[in-house]
């Protein structure tokens, strides 16, 4: 998505970029292609929202990607979670936005995402493949509490019985619990919560805008209590800060106690954009580790394979000890005979999706 692929948002009380508020650089926003909005409330103070009407919402993952899925939906760009290691920071540069503090405070909101998704799911060319969400930035970040895009997105996926998965650090997913249950009755739904560590002091500096790890684990517990299985992506495991045997055990033990069906470790990776921001944070908070990181990561984005294998092996052993294992692949469920809530007249009548599979993280 580039700014020149977007059009002006309709309705509401808003200020077009460059009129009435501090003007954005012309190269960013063009001729009123974006509506900027700020809210004078504590949870959104200092954050600017750029409301856009996207032309497409289902995105194909590049073939060279390491991701185990082919299609994604991302209703937001930028993220108030402000995780210093977030690999998605680089994507803000595609819009000529800052990948540091700008990524944390300049949030692009695709306000037409639910309607656009419903239209794209109903297109004849769409084959009902698995759609992953939360893989770029979190779809349940704070902005979702105001814009409420996910209920419409989940409802569209439910009505078309389209398999999907959600990865989140946000507790707001519990607001949509009933919609998730409805979707799980007609298709495969995979939910994963990201909890890389349980160290509170580390969390406060490295993931300052996220709910605390124990609150995220409470999401896992609540989902499990309502019959929705939930895995945990144990990411990132941060070298020299959260990777000691004691801390790995503490984290896996807490994940198991929350009722997670699986745990999948992922060592920290530092892609361009995220690397510079993370290393700046490291120099401020743990200067003694800077040289060790330079050696461990060299000029690459990923930790050495020996390190990744070591972390994976340790976590898998702990997971087995606490009774967790790989996520089981569920049987695909077709639509019920009764008609779902009405879909837009322009699209074809919803029908069973072809056999797509749930994202398996482990």
Tab-separated table of C-alpha atoms in Angstrom, residues 48-303:
chain	number	residue	atom	x	y	z
A	48	UNK	CA	-1.910	10.530	14.917
A	49	UNK	CA	-4.278	8.350	12.904
A	50	UNK	CA	-4.252	8.497	9.121
A	51	UNK	CA	-7.614	7.212	7.909
A	52	UNK	CA	-7.562	5.813	4.395
A	53	UNK	CA	-9.804	3.875	2.084
A	54	UNK	CA	-7.724	0.998	0.768
A	55	UNK	CA	-8.240	-0.430	-2.704
A	56	UNK	CA	-7.509	-4.007	-1.611
A	57	UNK	CA	-7.278	-5.748	1.740
A	58	UNK	CA	-6.324	-9.389	1.025
A	59	UNK	CA	-2.588	-9.374	0.385
A	60	UNK	CA	-0.452	-12.136	-1.088
A	61	UNK	CA	2.674	-12.949	0.896
A	62	UNK	CA	5.825	-12.732	-1.255
A	63	UNK	CA	7.034	-16.113	-2.391
A	64	UNK	CA	10.456	-15.590	-0.812
A	65	UNK	CA	8.930	-15.040	2.620
A	66	UNK	CA	9.536	-17.540	5.432
A	67	UNK	CA	5.896	-17.240	6.477
A	68	UNK	CA	3.850	-20.498	6.440
A	69	UNK	CA	0.809	-18.843	4.824
A	70	UNK	CA	0.038	-17.198	1.497
A	71	UNK	CA	-2.550	-14.501	2.306
A	72	UNK	CA	-2.864	-11.825	4.974
A	73	UNK	CA	-5.242	-9.070	6.045
A	74	UNK	CA	-3.761	-6.045	7.805
A	75	UNK	CA	-6.307	-3.361	8.768
A	76	UNK	CA	-3.595	-1.176	10.365
A	77	UNK	CA	-0.077	0.020	9.545
A	78	UNK	CA	2.137	1.133	12.427
A	79	UNK	CA	1.521	-0.066	15.969
A	80	UNK	CA	1.115	1.575	19.370
A	81	UNK	CA	2.524	-1.540	21.046
A	82	UNK	CA	5.883	0.152	20.371
A	83	UNK	CA	7.869	-3.097	20.598
A	84	UNK	CA	11.467	-2.042	20.032
A	85	UNK	CA	12.239	-5.197	18.021
A	86	UNK	CA	9.201	-5.181	15.695
A	87	UNK	CA	10.248	-6.396	12.245
A	88	UNK	CA	7.372	-4.460	10.639
A	89	UNK	CA	9.057	-1.119	11.323
A	90	UNK	CA	10.647	-1.199	7.878
A	91	UNK	CA	7.220	-1.152	6.222
A	92	UNK	CA	6.620	2.387	7.484
A	93	UNK	CA	9.462	3.574	5.270
A	94	UNK	CA	7.451	2.420	2.235
A	95	UNK	CA	5.090	5.309	3.036
A	96	UNK	CA	7.966	7.704	3.749
A	97	UNK	CA	7.141	7.504	7.451
A	98	UNK	CA	9.701	7.214	10.246
A	99	UNK	CA	10.461	3.651	11.331
A	100	UNK	CA	11.268	4.633	14.926
A	101	UNK	CA	8.922	6.791	16.954
A	102	UNK	CA	6.842	7.362	13.808
A	103	UNK	CA	6.007	3.668	13.637
A	104	UNK	CA	4.742	3.853	17.225
A	105	UNK	CA	2.698	7.045	16.821
A	106	UNK	CA	1.669	7.409	13.146
A	107	UNK	CA	-1.019	4.770	12.625
A	108	UNK	CA	-2.595	4.104	9.240
A	109	UNK	CA	-6.196	2.890	9.567
A	110	UNK	CA	-7.890	1.200	6.619
A	111	UNK	CA	-11.381	2.315	7.591
A	112	UNK	CA	-13.114	0.375	4.818
A	113	UNK	CA	-11.417	-2.957	5.653
A	114	UNK	CA	-14.558	-4.940	6.679
A	115	UNK	CA	-16.630	-3.978	3.624
A	116	UNK	CA	-13.683	-4.420	1.294
A	117	UNK	CA	-12.903	-7.863	2.694
A	118	UNK	CA	-16.502	-8.997	2.268
A	119	UNK	CA	-16.377	-7.898	-1.362
A	120	UNK	CA	-13.077	-9.667	-2.013
A	121	UNK	CA	-14.209	-12.903	-0.344
A	122	UNK	CA	-17.245	-12.893	-2.615
A	123	UNK	CA	-15.237	-12.485	-5.808
A	124	UNK	CA	-15.292	-15.469	-8.155
A	125	UNK	CA	-11.510	-15.598	-8.302
A	126	UNK	CA	-11.161	-16.079	-4.531
A	127	UNK	CA	-10.635	-19.762	-3.673
A	128	UNK	CA	-11.268	-19.591	0.079
A	129	UNK	CA	-7.644	-19.948	1.163
A	130	UNK	CA	-6.414	-19.443	4.699
A	131	UNK	CA	-6.012	-15.781	5.753
A	132	UNK	CA	-3.577	-14.822	8.511
A	133	UNK	CA	-4.002	-11.673	10.606
A	134	UNK	CA	-1.692	-9.974	13.071
A	135	UNK	CA	1.382	-11.056	11.144
A	136	UNK	CA	2.591	-7.557	10.275
A	137	UNK	CA	1.234	-5.344	13.051
A	138	UNK	CA	-1.275	-6.244	15.748
A	139	UNK	CA	-4.897	-6.031	14.625
A	140	UNK	CA	-5.892	-5.720	18.311
A	141	UNK	CA	-3.661	-2.786	19.152
A	142	UNK	CA	-5.221	0.155	21.020
A	143	UNK	CA	-6.626	1.746	17.848
A	144	UNK	CA	-8.988	-1.211	17.438
A	145	UNK	CA	-10.828	-0.160	20.585
A	146	UNK	CA	-11.971	2.972	18.775
A	147	UNK	CA	-12.187	1.902	15.124
A	148	UNK	CA	-13.721	-1.553	15.712
A	149	UNK	CA	-12.638	-3.038	12.389
A	150	UNK	CA	-12.160	-6.615	13.562
A	151	UNK	CA	-15.820	-7.486	14.314
A	152	UNK	CA	-16.733	-6.751	10.690
A	153	UNK	CA	-13.683	-8.628	9.429
A	154	UNK	CA	-14.417	-11.728	11.512
A	155	UNK	CA	-18.110	-11.603	10.551
A	156	UNK	CA	-17.182	-11.567	6.853
A	157	UNK	CA	-14.832	-14.526	7.292
A	158	UNK	CA	-17.542	-16.366	9.244
A	159	UNK	CA	-20.211	-15.723	6.627
A	160	UNK	CA	-17.970	-17.070	3.869
A	161	UNK	CA	-16.677	-19.935	6.049
A	162	UNK	CA	-13.165	-18.799	5.208
A	163	UNK	CA	-10.367	-20.286	7.360
A	164	UNK	CA	-8.296	-17.743	9.244
A	165	UNK	CA	-5.861	-17.254	12.085
A	166	UNK	CA	-5.077	-14.374	14.419
A	167	UNK	CA	-1.817	-13.627	16.201
A	168	UNK	CA	-2.026	-10.947	18.872
A	169	UNK	CA	-0.553	-9.418	21.998
A	170	UNK	CA	-3.846	-7.605	22.639
A	171	UNK	CA	-6.443	-8.460	25.258
A	172	UNK	CA	-9.136	-6.770	23.158
A	173	UNK	CA	-9.617	-10.017	21.244
A	174	UNK	CA	-11.869	-11.148	24.104
A	175	UNK	CA	-14.393	-8.506	23.047
A	176	UNK	CA	-14.962	-10.596	19.895
A	177	UNK	CA	-15.215	-13.923	21.685
A	178	UNK	CA	-18.752	-14.677	20.502
A	179	UNK	CA	-17.877	-13.891	16.887
A	180	UNK	CA	-14.870	-16.196	17.125
A	181	UNK	CA	-17.074	-18.978	18.480
A	182	UNK	CA	-19.513	-18.493	15.608
A	183	UNK	CA	-16.676	-18.592	13.079
A	184	UNK	CA	-15.169	-21.705	14.678
A	185	UNK	CA	-18.512	-23.475	14.169
A	186	UNK	CA	-18.228	-23.180	10.383
A	187	UNK	CA	-14.525	-23.062	9.552
A	188	UNK	CA	-11.053	-23.493	10.985
A	189	UNK	CA	-9.991	-20.702	13.317
A	190	UNK	CA	-6.474	-20.563	14.722
A	191	UNK	CA	-5.706	-18.212	17.609
A	192	UNK	CA	-2.213	-17.562	18.936
A	193	UNK	CA	-1.087	-15.106	21.591
A	194	UNK	CA	2.457	-13.758	21.573
A	195	UNK	CA	4.291	-14.054	24.905
A	196	UNK	CA	8.062	-14.100	24.559
A	197	UNK	CA	8.901	-13.908	28.261
A	198	UNK	CA	7.341	-13.261	31.637
A	199	UNK	CA	10.014	-10.920	33.039
A	200	UNK	CA	8.063	-7.782	34.039
A	201	UNK	CA	11.079	-5.460	34.126
A	202	UNK	CA	12.109	-6.494	30.613
A	203	UNK	CA	8.534	-6.153	29.339
A	204	UNK	CA	8.208	-2.555	30.550
A	205	UNK	CA	11.146	-1.388	28.429
A	206	UNK	CA	11.019	-3.622	25.369
A	207	UNK	CA	7.221	-3.815	24.819
A	208	UNK	CA	6.005	-0.613	26.537
A	209	UNK	CA	2.641	-0.328	24.768
A	210	UNK	CA	1.474	-3.927	25.195
A	211	UNK	CA	-0.615	-5.560	27.903
A	212	UNK	CA	1.533	-7.249	30.528
A	213	UNK	CA	2.524	-10.879	29.832
A	214	UNK	CA	0.228	-12.162	32.596
A	215	UNK	CA	-2.728	-10.373	31.015
A	216	UNK	CA	-1.973	-11.993	27.679
A	217	UNK	CA	-1.818	-15.381	29.345
A	218	UNK	CA	-5.206	-14.635	30.865
A	219	UNK	CA	-6.488	-14.279	27.292
A	220	UNK	CA	-5.225	-17.802	26.591
A	221	UNK	CA	-6.936	-19.058	29.745
A	222	UNK	CA	-10.229	-17.348	28.867
A	223	UNK	CA	-10.277	-18.638	25.300
A	224	UNK	CA	-9.549	-22.167	26.497
A	225	UNK	CA	-12.358	-21.849	29.033
A	226	UNK	CA	-14.766	-21.081	26.189
A	227	UNK	CA	-13.678	-24.033	24.085
A	228	UNK	CA	-11.394	-22.111	21.721
A	229	UNK	CA	-7.929	-23.646	21.609
A	230	UNK	CA	-5.087	-21.163	21.691
A	231	UNK	CA	-1.372	-21.581	21.140
A	232	UNK	CA	1.407	-19.269	22.237
A	233	UNK	CA	4.095	-17.873	19.994
A	234	UNK	CA	7.014	-17.502	22.394
A	235	UNK	CA	8.528	-14.581	20.551
A	236	UNK	CA	10.936	-13.111	20.657
A	237	UNK	CA	13.392	-14.992	22.775
A	238	UNK	CA	15.930	-12.200	23.347
A	239	UNK	CA	19.572	-13.282	23.551
A	240	UNK	CA	21.251	-12.680	26.920
A	241	UNK	CA	18.037	-11.177	28.371
A	242	UNK	CA	15.325	-13.825	28.249
A	243	UNK	CA	17.117	-16.959	27.061
A	244	UNK	CA	18.645	-18.395	30.238
A	245	UNK	CA	17.413	-21.895	31.182
A	246	UNK	CA	15.673	-20.462	34.255
A	247	UNK	CA	13.801	-17.782	32.320
A	248	UNK	CA	12.847	-20.175	29.541
A	249	UNK	CA	11.444	-22.563	32.147
A	250	UNK	CA	9.527	-19.784	33.914
A	251	UNK	CA	7.948	-18.708	30.637
A	252	UNK	CA	7.020	-22.184	29.398
A	253	UNK	CA	5.621	-23.089	32.833
A	254	UNK	CA	3.373	-20.010	32.808
A	255	UNK	CA	2.240	-20.730	29.252
A	256	UNK	CA	1.327	-24.302	30.153
A	257	UNK	CA	-0.514	-23.175	33.292
A	258	UNK	CA	-2.634	-20.844	31.148
A	259	UNK	CA	-3.924	-23.800	29.137
A	260	UNK	CA	-2.110	-23.169	25.856
A	261	UNK	CA	-2.310	-26.046	23.402
A	262	UNK	CA	1.207	-25.424	22.052
A	263	UNK	CA	4.222	-23.178	22.400
A	264	UNK	CA	6.410	-22.124	19.500
A	265	UNK	CA	9.722	-20.367	20.217
A	266	UNK	CA	11.157	-17.775	17.876
A	267	UNK	CA	14.549	-16.180	18.478
A	268	UNK	CA	14.858	-12.434	18.021
A	269	UNK	CA	15.529	-11.358	14.459
A	270	UNK	CA	16.644	-7.844	13.550
A	271	UNK	CA	15.692	-6.802	10.062
A	272	UNK	CA	16.701	-3.390	8.684
A	273	UNK	CA	14.543	-0.715	10.273
A	274	UNK	CA	14.032	-2.742	13.434
A	275	UNK	CA	17.748	-3.424	13.870
A	276	UNK	CA	18.705	0.239	14.202
A	277	UNK	CA	15.881	0.996	16.633
A	278	UNK	CA	16.589	-2.082	18.771
A	279	UNK	CA	20.337	-1.461	18.914
A	280	UNK	CA	19.699	2.094	20.064
A	281	UNK	CA	17.487	0.735	22.840
A	282	UNK	CA	20.129	-1.843	23.742
A	283	UNK	CA	22.830	0.822	23.987
A	284	UNK	CA	20.676	2.829	26.413
A	285	UNK	CA	19.456	-0.014	28.624
A	286	UNK	CA	22.125	-2.738	28.300
A	287	UNK	CA	25.279	-1.152	26.851
A	288	UNK	CA	27.408	-4.097	27.963
A	289	UNK	CA	25.528	-6.304	25.474
A	290	UNK	CA	26.077	-4.191	22.352
A	291	UNK	CA	29.318	-5.880	21.339
A	292	UNK	CA	27.884	-9.339	22.005
A	293	UNK	CA	24.977	-8.584	19.672
A	294	UNK	CA	27.322	-7.314	16.993
A	295	UNK	CA	29.140	-10.617	17.148
A	296	UNK	CA	26.000	-12.790	17.357
A	297	UNK	CA	24.130	-11.135	14.514
A	298	UNK	CA	27.076	-9.949	12.417
A	299	UNK	CA	25.667	-8.268	9.348
A	300	UNK	CA	22.560	-10.471	9.148
A	301	UNK	CA	19.023	-10.266	10.423
A	302	UNK	CA	18.858	-13.669	12.089
A	303	UNK	CA	20.642	-15.276	14.985
